[in-house]
Short mmCIF file of C-alpha atoms and ligand atoms in Angstrom, two decimals:
data_model
loop_
_atom_site.label_atom_id
_atom_site.label_comp_id
_atom_site.label_asym_id
_atom_site.label_seq_id
_atom_site.Cartn_x
_atom_site.Cartn_y
_atom_site.Cartn_z
CA MET A 12 15.65 55.81 5.35
CA THR A 13 17.47 52.51 4.70
CA GLY A 14 15.33 50.96 7.45
CA ILE A 15 12.14 51.99 5.71
CA ILE A 16 13.36 50.64 2.36
CA ILE A 17 14.23 47.28 3.95
CA LEU A 18 10.84 47.20 5.67
CA ILE A 19 9.03 47.89 2.40
CA ALA A 20 11.13 45.27 0.60
CA VAL A 21 10.29 42.66 3.24
CA ALA A 22 6.59 43.57 3.09
CA VAL A 23 6.57 43.26 -0.70
CA PHE A 24 8.40 39.93 -0.49
CA VAL A 25 5.90 38.49 2.01
CA LEU A 26 3.05 39.80 -0.12
CA ILE A 27 4.51 37.95 -3.12
CA LEU A 28 4.68 34.74 -1.07
CA PHE A 29 1.00 35.14 -0.15
CA LEU A 30 0.15 35.81 -3.77
CA ILE A 31 1.98 32.66 -4.92
CA ALA A 32 -0.07 30.66 -2.39
CA ALA A 33 -3.34 32.36 -3.35
CA LEU A 34 -2.78 31.60 -7.03
CA LYS A 35 -2.62 27.85 -6.37
CA LYS A 36 -6.25 27.02 -7.01
CA PRO A 37 -7.76 23.54 -7.29
CA PRO A 38 -8.25 22.60 -10.96
CA GLN A 39 -11.80 22.80 -12.28
CA GLU A 40 -12.71 19.14 -12.49
CA ARG A 41 -15.67 17.74 -14.28
CA ARG A 42 -16.63 14.68 -12.34
CA MET A 43 -19.40 12.57 -13.70
CA PRO A 44 -21.21 10.86 -10.85
CA ILE A 45 -21.25 7.14 -11.48
CA LYS A 46 -24.42 5.10 -11.52
CA GLU A 47 -23.42 1.51 -10.98
CA GLU A 48 -25.90 -0.99 -9.67
CA VAL A 49 -24.57 -2.87 -6.67
CA ASP A 50 -26.22 -5.24 -4.19
CA ALA A 51 -23.97 -4.51 -1.23
CA GLN A 52 -25.93 -6.69 1.22
CA ALA A 53 -25.61 -9.79 -0.94
CA ALA A 54 -21.92 -9.02 -1.53
CA ALA A 55 -21.40 -8.70 2.22
CA GLY A 56 -22.86 -12.19 2.64
CA ARG A 57 -20.40 -13.55 0.07
CA LEU A 58 -17.50 -11.72 1.75
CA ALA A 59 -18.50 -13.30 5.06
CA GLY A 60 -18.42 -16.69 3.32
CA ALA A 61 -14.85 -16.06 2.10
CA ILE A 62 -13.77 -14.96 5.57
CA ARG A 63 -15.04 -18.23 7.03
CA ILE A 64 -12.31 -20.12 5.14
CA PRO A 65 -9.12 -19.49 7.13
CA THR A 66 -6.50 -19.16 4.41
CA VAL A 67 -3.71 -18.23 6.83
CA SER A 68 -0.23 -17.87 5.41
CA ASP A 69 3.09 -18.34 7.16
CA PHE A 70 6.74 -17.41 6.52
CA ASP A 71 7.37 -21.12 6.93
CA ARG A 72 5.38 -22.34 3.93
CA SER A 73 5.42 -25.93 5.25
CA LYS A 74 3.13 -24.72 8.03
CA MET A 75 0.53 -23.48 5.56
CA ASP A 76 -2.60 -25.53 5.03
CA TYR A 77 -2.93 -25.18 1.26
CA SER A 78 -6.15 -27.24 1.26
CA ARG A 79 -7.86 -24.14 2.67
CA PHE A 80 -7.06 -22.41 -0.61
CA ASP A 81 -8.72 -25.28 -2.52
CA GLU A 82 -11.74 -24.68 -0.33
CA LEU A 83 -11.71 -20.95 -1.11
CA HIS A 84 -11.34 -21.64 -4.85
CA ALA A 85 -14.38 -23.94 -4.77
CA TYR A 86 -16.31 -21.34 -2.81
CA LEU A 87 -15.51 -18.59 -5.33
CA LYS A 88 -16.60 -20.91 -8.13
CA ARG A 89 -20.00 -21.34 -6.50
CA ALA A 90 -20.35 -17.66 -5.59
CA TYR A 91 -19.41 -16.27 -9.03
CA PRO A 92 -20.85 -18.53 -11.72
CA LEU A 93 -20.64 -16.02 -14.58
CA VAL A 94 -16.99 -15.23 -13.83
CA HIS A 95 -16.21 -18.92 -13.89
CA GLY A 96 -18.33 -19.54 -16.96
CA THR A 97 -16.70 -16.77 -19.02
CA LEU A 98 -13.13 -16.15 -17.86
CA THR A 99 -10.41 -18.77 -18.15
CA ARG A 100 -8.93 -19.76 -14.82
CA GLU A 101 -5.61 -21.35 -13.90
CA VAL A 102 -4.45 -22.54 -10.51
CA THR A 103 -0.70 -22.37 -9.86
CA ASP A 104 1.28 -24.95 -7.85
CA ARG A 105 1.00 -22.70 -4.82
CA LYS A 106 -2.75 -22.23 -5.21
CA CYS A 107 -2.70 -18.78 -6.76
CA LEU A 108 -5.43 -17.92 -9.26
CA ILE A 109 -4.91 -16.43 -12.71
CA TYR A 110 -8.12 -15.41 -14.47
CA HIS A 111 -8.13 -14.09 -17.99
CA TRP A 112 -11.03 -12.13 -19.44
CA GLN A 113 -10.53 -11.97 -23.19
CA GLY A 114 -11.09 -8.53 -24.70
CA THR A 115 -12.24 -7.88 -28.25
CA ASP A 116 -9.11 -5.93 -29.23
CA GLU A 117 -5.95 -8.03 -29.06
CA ALA A 118 -3.81 -5.02 -29.86
CA LEU A 119 -4.51 -3.42 -26.48
CA LEU A 120 -2.28 -4.40 -23.57
CA PRO A 121 -4.33 -6.14 -20.86
CA ALA A 122 -5.07 -4.62 -17.46
CA GLY A 123 -4.36 -6.42 -14.17
CA LEU A 124 -6.51 -6.40 -11.05
CA LEU A 125 -4.68 -7.86 -8.07
CA ALA A 126 -5.66 -9.24 -4.69
CA HIS A 127 -4.23 -11.74 -2.25
CA MET A 128 -6.21 -14.59 -0.79
CA ASP A 129 -4.07 -15.22 2.29
CA VAL A 130 -4.53 -13.58 5.68
CA VAL A 131 -2.30 -13.10 8.71
CA PRO A 132 -2.71 -15.31 11.80
CA VAL A 133 -4.98 -14.26 14.66
CA ASN A 134 -4.79 -13.97 18.41
CA GLU A 135 -8.27 -15.29 19.03
CA ALA A 136 -8.43 -14.15 22.67
CA GLU A 137 -8.42 -10.49 21.56
CA TRP A 138 -11.44 -10.81 19.28
CA ASP A 139 -15.04 -10.08 20.32
CA ASP A 140 -16.30 -12.75 17.91
CA PRO A 141 -14.41 -15.73 16.53
CA PRO A 142 -12.14 -14.23 13.83
CA PHE A 143 -13.22 -16.64 11.10
CA SER A 144 -16.94 -16.57 11.80
CA GLY A 145 -17.74 -13.79 9.30
CA VAL A 146 -20.25 -12.10 11.58
CA ILE A 147 -22.38 -9.36 10.01
CA ARG A 148 -23.49 -6.80 12.55
CA ASP A 149 -24.49 -3.12 12.60
CA GLY A 150 -23.62 -2.62 8.96
CA TYR A 151 -20.20 -4.28 9.15
CA VAL A 152 -18.67 -7.57 8.06
CA TYR A 153 -16.26 -8.75 10.76
CA GLY A 154 -13.38 -11.16 10.47
CA ARG A 155 -9.75 -11.72 9.57
CA GLY A 156 -9.23 -10.52 6.02
CA ALA A 157 -12.28 -8.21 5.87
CA LEU A 158 -9.94 -5.34 4.95
CA ASP A 159 -6.67 -7.14 4.20
CA MET A 160 -7.68 -8.18 1.70
CA LYS A 161 -10.63 -10.45 1.06
CA GLY A 162 -12.81 -7.33 0.94
CA GLN A 163 -11.00 -6.18 -2.20
CA LEU A 164 -10.81 -9.71 -3.61
CA ILE A 165 -14.59 -9.98 -3.32
CA ALA A 166 -15.11 -6.44 -4.67
CA VAL A 167 -13.14 -7.33 -7.82
CA LEU A 168 -15.11 -10.55 -8.37
CA GLU A 169 -18.46 -8.88 -7.60
CA SER A 170 -17.73 -6.17 -10.16
CA VAL A 171 -16.81 -8.63 -12.91
CA GLU A 172 -19.82 -10.85 -12.13
CA ALA A 173 -22.12 -7.81 -12.25
CA LEU A 174 -20.61 -6.50 -15.49
CA LEU A 175 -21.03 -9.92 -17.10
CA LYS A 176 -24.64 -10.02 -15.95
CA GLU A 177 -25.17 -6.63 -17.60
CA GLY A 178 -23.74 -7.97 -20.84
CA PHE A 179 -20.52 -5.93 -20.70
CA ALA A 180 -17.75 -7.20 -22.98
CA PRO A 181 -14.30 -5.67 -22.49
CA LYS A 182 -12.34 -4.32 -25.40
CA ARG A 183 -9.12 -4.52 -23.38
CA SER A 184 -8.36 -7.95 -21.89
CA ILE A 185 -8.20 -8.19 -18.12
CA TYR A 186 -6.21 -10.43 -15.82
CA LEU A 187 -7.40 -11.08 -12.28
CA LEU A 188 -4.31 -12.14 -10.34
CA PHE A 189 -4.81 -13.49 -6.85
CA GLY A 190 -1.77 -14.47 -4.78
CA SER A 191 -1.61 -16.94 -1.91
CA ASP A 192 1.32 -15.63 0.14
CA GLU A 193 1.39 -11.83 0.09
CA GLU A 194 1.80 -11.54 3.84
CA PRO A 195 5.03 -13.57 3.89
CA MET A 196 6.38 -11.48 0.96
CA GLY A 197 4.82 -13.13 -2.10
CA GLU A 198 7.89 -15.16 -3.02
CA PHE A 199 5.88 -18.18 -4.22
CA GLY A 200 2.74 -16.32 -5.21
CA ALA A 201 2.89 -12.97 -6.96
CA LYS A 202 6.54 -13.42 -7.90
CA LEU A 203 5.90 -16.72 -9.68
CA ILE A 204 2.71 -15.45 -11.35
CA SER A 205 4.55 -12.48 -12.84
CA GLU A 206 7.42 -14.70 -14.01
CA GLU A 207 4.93 -17.10 -15.59
CA LEU A 208 3.18 -14.25 -17.43
CA GLN A 209 6.51 -12.81 -18.50
CA GLY A 210 7.44 -16.21 -19.92
CA ARG A 211 4.29 -16.10 -22.02
CA GLY A 212 5.22 -12.67 -23.34
CA VAL A 213 2.41 -10.91 -21.47
CA ARG A 214 2.79 -7.20 -20.74
CA LEU A 215 0.21 -5.27 -18.75
CA SER A 216 -1.03 -1.80 -19.55
CA PHE A 217 -1.53 -1.02 -15.87
CA LEU A 218 -2.34 -2.90 -12.70
CA LEU A 219 -4.14 -2.08 -9.50
CA ASP A 220 -3.41 -3.65 -6.13
CA GLU A 221 -4.04 -2.79 -2.47
CA GLY A 222 -1.82 -0.23 -0.78
CA GLY A 223 -3.13 3.26 -1.23
CA ALA A 224 -5.88 4.46 1.05
CA ILE A 225 -8.45 7.05 1.89
CA GLN A 226 -7.11 9.40 4.54
CA ASP A 227 -8.27 12.25 6.68
CA GLY A 228 -7.22 15.41 4.82
CA ARG A 229 -6.87 17.50 7.96
CA MET A 230 -3.38 16.20 8.68
CA MET A 231 -2.34 17.99 5.48
CA GLY A 232 -4.53 21.03 6.00
CA VAL A 233 -6.99 19.77 3.38
CA LYS A 234 -10.66 20.09 4.28
CA ARG A 235 -11.76 17.05 2.27
CA ASP A 236 -10.54 13.51 2.70
CA ILE A 237 -7.84 12.32 0.34
CA ALA A 238 -7.77 9.26 -1.91
CA LEU A 239 -4.14 8.22 -2.13
CA ILE A 240 -2.97 6.21 -5.11
CA GLY A 241 0.32 4.46 -4.43
CA ILE A 242 2.79 4.90 -7.30
CA CYS A 243 5.78 3.20 -5.67
CA GLU A 244 6.66 1.39 -2.48
CA LYS A 245 9.52 1.50 -0.09
CA GLY A 246 12.15 -1.20 0.09
CA ILE A 247 12.59 -3.47 3.09
CA MET A 248 15.67 -4.57 4.96
CA ASN A 249 15.81 -6.72 8.06
CA LEU A 250 19.18 -6.04 9.60
CA ARG A 251 20.77 -7.67 12.62
CA LEU A 252 23.27 -5.60 14.60
CA THR A 253 25.47 -7.57 16.95
CA ALA A 254 27.71 -6.27 19.71
CA LYS A 255 30.30 -8.55 21.27
CA GLY A 256 31.39 -8.58 24.92
CA LYS A 257 32.87 -10.74 27.58
CA GLY A 258 30.43 -13.44 28.62
CA GLY A 259 30.46 -15.04 32.04
CA HIS A 260 29.00 -14.64 35.50
CA ALA A 261 26.97 -11.49 36.05
CA SER A 262 28.33 -10.79 39.54
CA MET A 263 31.42 -8.94 38.30
CA PRO A 264 30.36 -7.24 35.06
CA PRO A 265 32.92 -5.37 32.94
CA ARG A 266 32.45 -1.66 32.38
CA VAL A 267 31.30 -2.24 28.80
CA THR A 268 28.96 -5.13 28.01
CA ALA A 269 27.55 -6.60 24.81
CA ALA A 270 24.05 -5.64 25.92
CA GLY A 271 25.22 -2.07 26.52
CA GLY A 272 26.84 -2.01 23.08
CA VAL A 273 23.69 -3.05 21.30
CA ALA A 274 21.61 -0.63 23.39
CA ARG A 275 23.92 2.21 22.35
CA ALA A 276 23.51 1.19 18.72
CA VAL A 277 19.72 1.32 19.04
CA THR A 278 19.80 4.77 20.66
CA ALA A 279 22.32 6.02 18.12
CA LEU A 280 20.10 4.98 15.21
CA GLU A 281 17.08 6.57 16.84
CA ALA A 282 18.99 9.80 17.34
CA HIS A 283 20.67 9.86 13.90
CA GLN A 284 18.08 9.24 11.22
CA MET A 285 18.70 9.26 7.51
CA LYS A 286 17.87 12.49 5.71
CA GLY A 287 14.37 13.14 4.43
CA SER A 288 13.84 14.11 0.81
CA PHE A 289 10.92 14.95 -1.43
CA ASN A 290 11.08 11.91 -3.68
CA TYR A 291 9.08 11.93 -6.94
CA ALA A 292 5.97 10.44 -5.30
CA ALA A 293 6.03 12.70 -2.22
CA GLU A 294 6.74 15.74 -4.36
CA ASN A 295 3.81 14.98 -6.64
CA MET A 296 1.57 14.29 -3.67
CA PHE A 297 2.32 17.69 -2.15
CA LYS A 298 2.05 19.37 -5.54
CA THR A 299 -1.42 17.88 -6.06
CA LEU A 300 -2.60 18.67 -2.56
CA THR A 301 -1.25 22.21 -2.20
CA PRO A 302 -4.11 23.92 -4.10
CA HIS A 303 -6.59 22.14 -1.80
CA MET A 304 -4.80 23.17 1.40
CA GLY A 305 -5.80 26.04 3.63
CA GLY A 306 -4.00 28.54 5.84
CA ALA A 307 -0.38 28.05 6.87
CA PHE A 308 -0.13 24.65 5.10
CA LYS A 309 -0.84 26.28 1.76
CA PHE A 310 1.46 29.23 2.43
CA PHE A 311 4.44 27.01 3.19
CA PHE A 312 3.84 24.29 0.60
CA ALA A 313 3.14 26.80 -2.18
CA ASN A 314 6.52 28.35 -1.41
CA GLN A 315 8.47 25.16 -1.18
CA TRP A 316 11.35 26.77 -3.07
CA LEU A 317 11.89 28.86 0.05
CA PHE A 318 10.60 26.67 2.87
CA GLY A 319 11.56 23.23 1.54
CA GLY A 320 14.19 22.64 4.22
CA LEU A 321 11.92 23.80 7.03
CA LEU A 322 9.03 21.66 5.74
CA LYS A 323 11.25 18.59 5.53
CA SER A 324 12.42 18.99 9.10
CA ILE A 325 8.84 19.45 10.35
CA LEU A 326 7.55 16.47 8.35
CA CYS A 327 10.38 14.32 9.69
CA LYS A 328 9.21 14.99 13.24
CA ILE A 329 5.78 13.41 12.64
CA PRO A 330 5.95 9.61 12.25
CA ALA A 331 3.20 9.40 9.60
CA SER A 332 4.79 12.02 7.35
CA ALA A 333 8.38 11.04 8.17
CA ALA A 334 7.65 7.59 6.75
CA LEU A 335 6.70 9.21 3.43
CA ILE A 336 9.93 11.11 2.92
CA ARG A 337 12.71 9.13 4.51
CA THR A 338 14.09 5.69 5.31
CA THR A 339 12.84 4.54 8.72
CA PHE A 340 14.49 2.27 11.29
CA ALA A 341 12.34 0.22 13.68
CA PRO A 342 14.16 -1.91 16.25
CA THR A 343 11.87 -4.93 16.56
CA GLN A 344 13.76 -7.77 18.24
CA LEU A 345 16.38 -7.66 20.97
CA SER A 346 18.31 -10.55 22.40
CA GLY A 347 21.07 -11.08 24.92
CA SER A 348 21.93 -13.94 27.22
CA ASN A 349 19.35 -16.55 28.09
CA ALA A 350 19.66 -16.41 31.88
CA PRO A 351 19.27 -13.50 34.30
CA ASN A 352 22.69 -14.10 35.91
CA VAL A 353 24.71 -14.69 32.75
CA LEU A 354 26.47 -11.94 30.78
CA ALA A 355 25.82 -12.08 27.06
CA GLY A 356 28.89 -12.89 24.97
CA SER A 357 27.05 -11.21 22.15
CA ALA A 358 23.82 -9.25 22.05
CA SER A 359 21.83 -8.28 19.02
CA ALA A 360 19.05 -6.07 17.77
CA VAL A 361 17.06 -6.69 14.62
CA PHE A 362 15.86 -3.62 12.75
CA ASN A 363 13.04 -3.56 10.27
CA ILE A 364 14.11 -0.83 7.88
CA ARG A 365 11.85 0.70 5.23
CA ILE A 366 13.97 2.20 2.49
CA ALA A 367 12.87 5.37 0.71
CA PRO A 368 12.60 5.33 -3.08
CA GLY A 369 15.91 6.24 -4.67
CA GLU A 370 18.03 4.79 -1.85
CA THR A 371 19.71 1.38 -1.74
CA ASP A 372 20.95 -1.22 0.74
CA GLN A 373 24.43 0.33 0.41
CA ASP A 374 23.14 3.76 1.51
CA VAL A 375 21.51 2.16 4.52
CA LEU A 376 24.58 0.15 5.49
CA ALA A 377 26.85 3.17 5.13
CA HIS A 378 24.57 5.10 7.48
CA VAL A 379 24.45 2.27 10.02
CA ARG A 380 28.24 1.84 10.01
CA LYS A 381 28.62 5.52 10.76
CA ALA A 382 25.96 5.67 13.49
CA ALA A 383 26.83 2.35 15.15
CA PRO A 384 30.47 1.61 14.21
CA ASP A 385 31.05 -0.91 16.98
CA THR A 386 28.51 -3.42 15.76
CA GLN A 387 28.56 -6.19 13.23
CA GLN A 388 25.89 -5.87 10.53
CA ASP A 389 24.15 -8.87 8.97
CA VAL A 390 21.49 -8.36 6.34
CA ILE A 391 18.77 -10.97 6.92
CA TYR A 392 16.42 -9.82 4.18
CA TYR A 393 16.54 -7.13 1.53
CA TYR A 394 14.09 -6.06 -1.10
CA PRO A 395 14.91 -2.82 -2.90
CA PRO A 396 12.48 0.09 -3.18
CA SER A 397 10.23 -0.32 -6.21
CA PRO A 398 10.54 1.74 -9.37
CA VAL A 399 8.16 4.70 -9.50
CA SER A 400 5.16 4.82 -11.84
CA ARG A 401 4.90 8.26 -13.37
CA VAL A 402 1.83 10.44 -12.98
CA ASP A 403 2.10 12.26 -16.33
CA THR A 404 0.78 9.24 -18.23
CA GLU A 405 -2.61 8.26 -19.64
CA GLU A 406 -2.50 5.13 -17.43
CA TYR A 407 -2.24 7.13 -14.21
CA ARG A 408 -4.73 9.72 -15.37
CA SER A 409 -7.37 7.13 -16.24
CA VAL A 410 -7.05 5.29 -12.92
CA ALA A 411 -7.06 8.59 -11.00
CA ARG A 412 -10.10 9.72 -12.97
CA ALA A 413 -11.98 6.51 -12.12
CA VAL A 414 -11.17 7.06 -8.43
CA ALA A 415 -12.32 10.68 -8.65
CA ASP A 416 -15.57 9.69 -10.38
CA ALA A 417 -16.35 6.97 -7.85
CA PHE A 418 -15.47 9.19 -4.90
CA PRO A 419 -16.45 12.74 -5.90
CA GLU A 420 -16.11 13.88 -2.28
CA LEU A 421 -12.38 13.13 -2.22
CA VAL A 422 -9.22 14.83 -3.44
CA VAL A 423 -7.15 12.32 -5.44
CA ALA A 424 -3.36 12.35 -5.11
CA PRO A 425 -0.39 10.05 -5.77
CA TYR A 426 1.82 8.94 -2.89
CA PRO A 427 4.64 6.59 -1.89
CA VAL A 428 3.33 3.44 -0.16
CA VAL A 429 5.24 2.82 3.06
CA ALA A 430 4.32 -0.87 3.34
CA ALA A 431 4.97 -3.71 0.90
CA THR A 432 2.43 -5.30 -1.44
CA ASP A 433 2.36 -8.07 -4.04
CA SER A 434 2.42 -5.45 -6.79
CA ARG A 435 6.16 -4.88 -6.38
CA HIS A 436 6.73 -8.25 -8.06
CA TYR A 437 5.11 -7.10 -11.31
CA TYR A 438 7.51 -4.48 -12.63
CA ASN A 439 8.93 -7.11 -14.97
CA ILE A 440 5.70 -6.97 -16.97
CA CYS A 441 4.20 -3.57 -16.13
CA ASP A 442 5.38 0.05 -15.93
CA HIS A 443 2.18 1.48 -14.51
CA VAL A 444 1.74 -0.17 -11.15
CA PHE A 445 -0.86 1.46 -8.89
CA ARG A 446 -2.20 0.76 -5.44
CA PHE A 447 -5.52 1.86 -4.02
CA VAL A 448 -8.00 0.59 -1.45
CA PRO A 449 -11.47 1.79 -2.47
CA PHE A 450 -13.03 1.48 0.98
CA LEU A 451 -14.03 4.64 2.85
CA SER A 452 -14.40 2.87 6.20
CA LEU A 453 -10.72 1.86 6.14
CA LYS A 454 -9.97 5.40 7.33
CA ASP A 455 -11.56 4.67 10.71
CA ASP A 456 -10.65 0.99 10.93
CA LEU A 457 -7.02 1.03 9.83
CA GLY A 458 -6.07 -0.07 13.34
CA THR A 459 -7.93 -3.36 12.88
CA VAL A 460 -5.72 -4.46 9.95
CA HIS A 461 -3.49 -7.32 11.17
CA ALA A 462 -5.21 -6.80 14.56
CA ALA A 463 -8.37 -7.83 16.38
CA ASN A 464 -11.94 -7.12 15.21
CA GLU A 465 -10.96 -6.39 11.61
CA ARG A 466 -14.04 -5.17 9.78
CA LEU A 467 -15.37 -3.59 6.62
CA SER A 468 -18.55 -1.54 6.42
CA ILE A 469 -21.13 -2.90 3.99
CA GLU A 470 -21.65 0.56 2.54
CA SER A 471 -17.93 0.85 1.85
CA LEU A 472 -17.91 -2.57 0.21
CA GLY A 473 -20.77 -1.44 -2.04
CA ARG A 474 -18.92 1.69 -3.12
CA GLY A 475 -15.76 -0.33 -3.66
CA ILE A 476 -17.62 -2.65 -6.03
CA ALA A 477 -19.08 0.35 -7.87
CA PHE A 478 -15.55 1.74 -8.20
CA TYR A 479 -14.21 -1.46 -9.77
CA LYS A 480 -17.16 -1.65 -12.17
CA HIS A 481 -16.53 1.92 -13.22
CA LEU A 482 -12.78 1.37 -13.48
CA VAL A 483 -13.25 -1.63 -15.76
CA ARG A 484 -15.83 0.19 -17.86
CA THR A 485 -13.68 3.29 -18.33
CA THR A 486 -10.27 1.67 -18.76
CA CYS A 487 -11.19 -1.55 -20.55
CA GLY A 488 -14.55 -0.83 -22.21
CA PRO A 489 -15.33 0.44 -25.69
CA GLY A 490 -13.58 3.70 -26.44
CA GLN A 491 -10.12 2.36 -25.65
CA SER A 492 -7.45 2.85 -28.21
ZN1 ZN B 4 -2.69 -7.18 2.20
#
């Protein structure tokens, strides 16, 4: 009898879990298809022109050829005459560009559209075509920067040029903010621009930078692809771990060596990771996606109150999802002695650590000391995780709506960006910092970013331009208050 009662209770409980999942239905959205005129072919030609100017940045700024940025500035001036005839433009000491498009209502906080003009260096031997030749072939623009991020730079300028041509006048002012050293961390670009604007008393309503993406939904059990809007980004720490040992001739090695010590530290940190947690951005991402999920995904995510722990441990096993919910450790550089027959007196490993929102350098160091107690820790670089932009605001809703309108085939969700962008330097003047790459072809070509044969499809460029036009119209046009 008791057995039957337990069985019935379990059955009812499972039924309730299924019901909870079934009740999570996608919201009824009214998406108005956008009709923006775009000449994608002509834009592709102008993107190719921008790619042909190799504005390569370097951690050692003295190695940067800043005259290339002058060249790019002159090129943009020729390519976008209406932008340069209407907006004011300033060039900073480090060749960044600040454009200001005056709106008709001074009471509205301006919007910011960001891009960076610099690109990472190339290994020319790996490329099918010269990386700075801007080849257009089979519907793609090829070259360093096509995706990261001259494509977006050009899409922003194309959209403003087109809107001006159509006689559009913004009600909300708009800043176009283009950095010159995003790749080496933006210290002299984005950081100085934001400080300059802060000094002038400028505050931004919202800003949009690179960082989010369009992703295959299947990895989350979602049938449609997903447009991810980054609402925060992880922190970065470069940490050197050093193990000491007895140096000397390698013919009579001691039982414990410096190289062995550092190797043990690397294995220990791989084996003992920091805990995963559903931070605000991850939590809201899963919350938004759950109604769109199918099958087991939906069952488990809809009942997170019960399966939260299990989900976390599964997500932590997959690198792509682990990066979203926990701090990650990547050993990137190892060094020991400089001769094959010499024992290292000290050996070291450098870790590139991406710190989850809500955690700090102290949390990371405490974890490292516990996992690798016999090493010395030296922090080479630290930038804390960014604040998180909330999703229950009109600023988020209006950007998300513009994305949804421009890409009606996608599910739109917030998420934590696992890489770093220029936008993290702008929290001093903006609370609503968002990141999104409006290019569908990025999904298939993500592997070409910072690698060989980087490319952007012309069709994707066209839709990206349409997105920016629509975004400006809906967030900065008449009807703003
Ligand atoms: Zn970039």
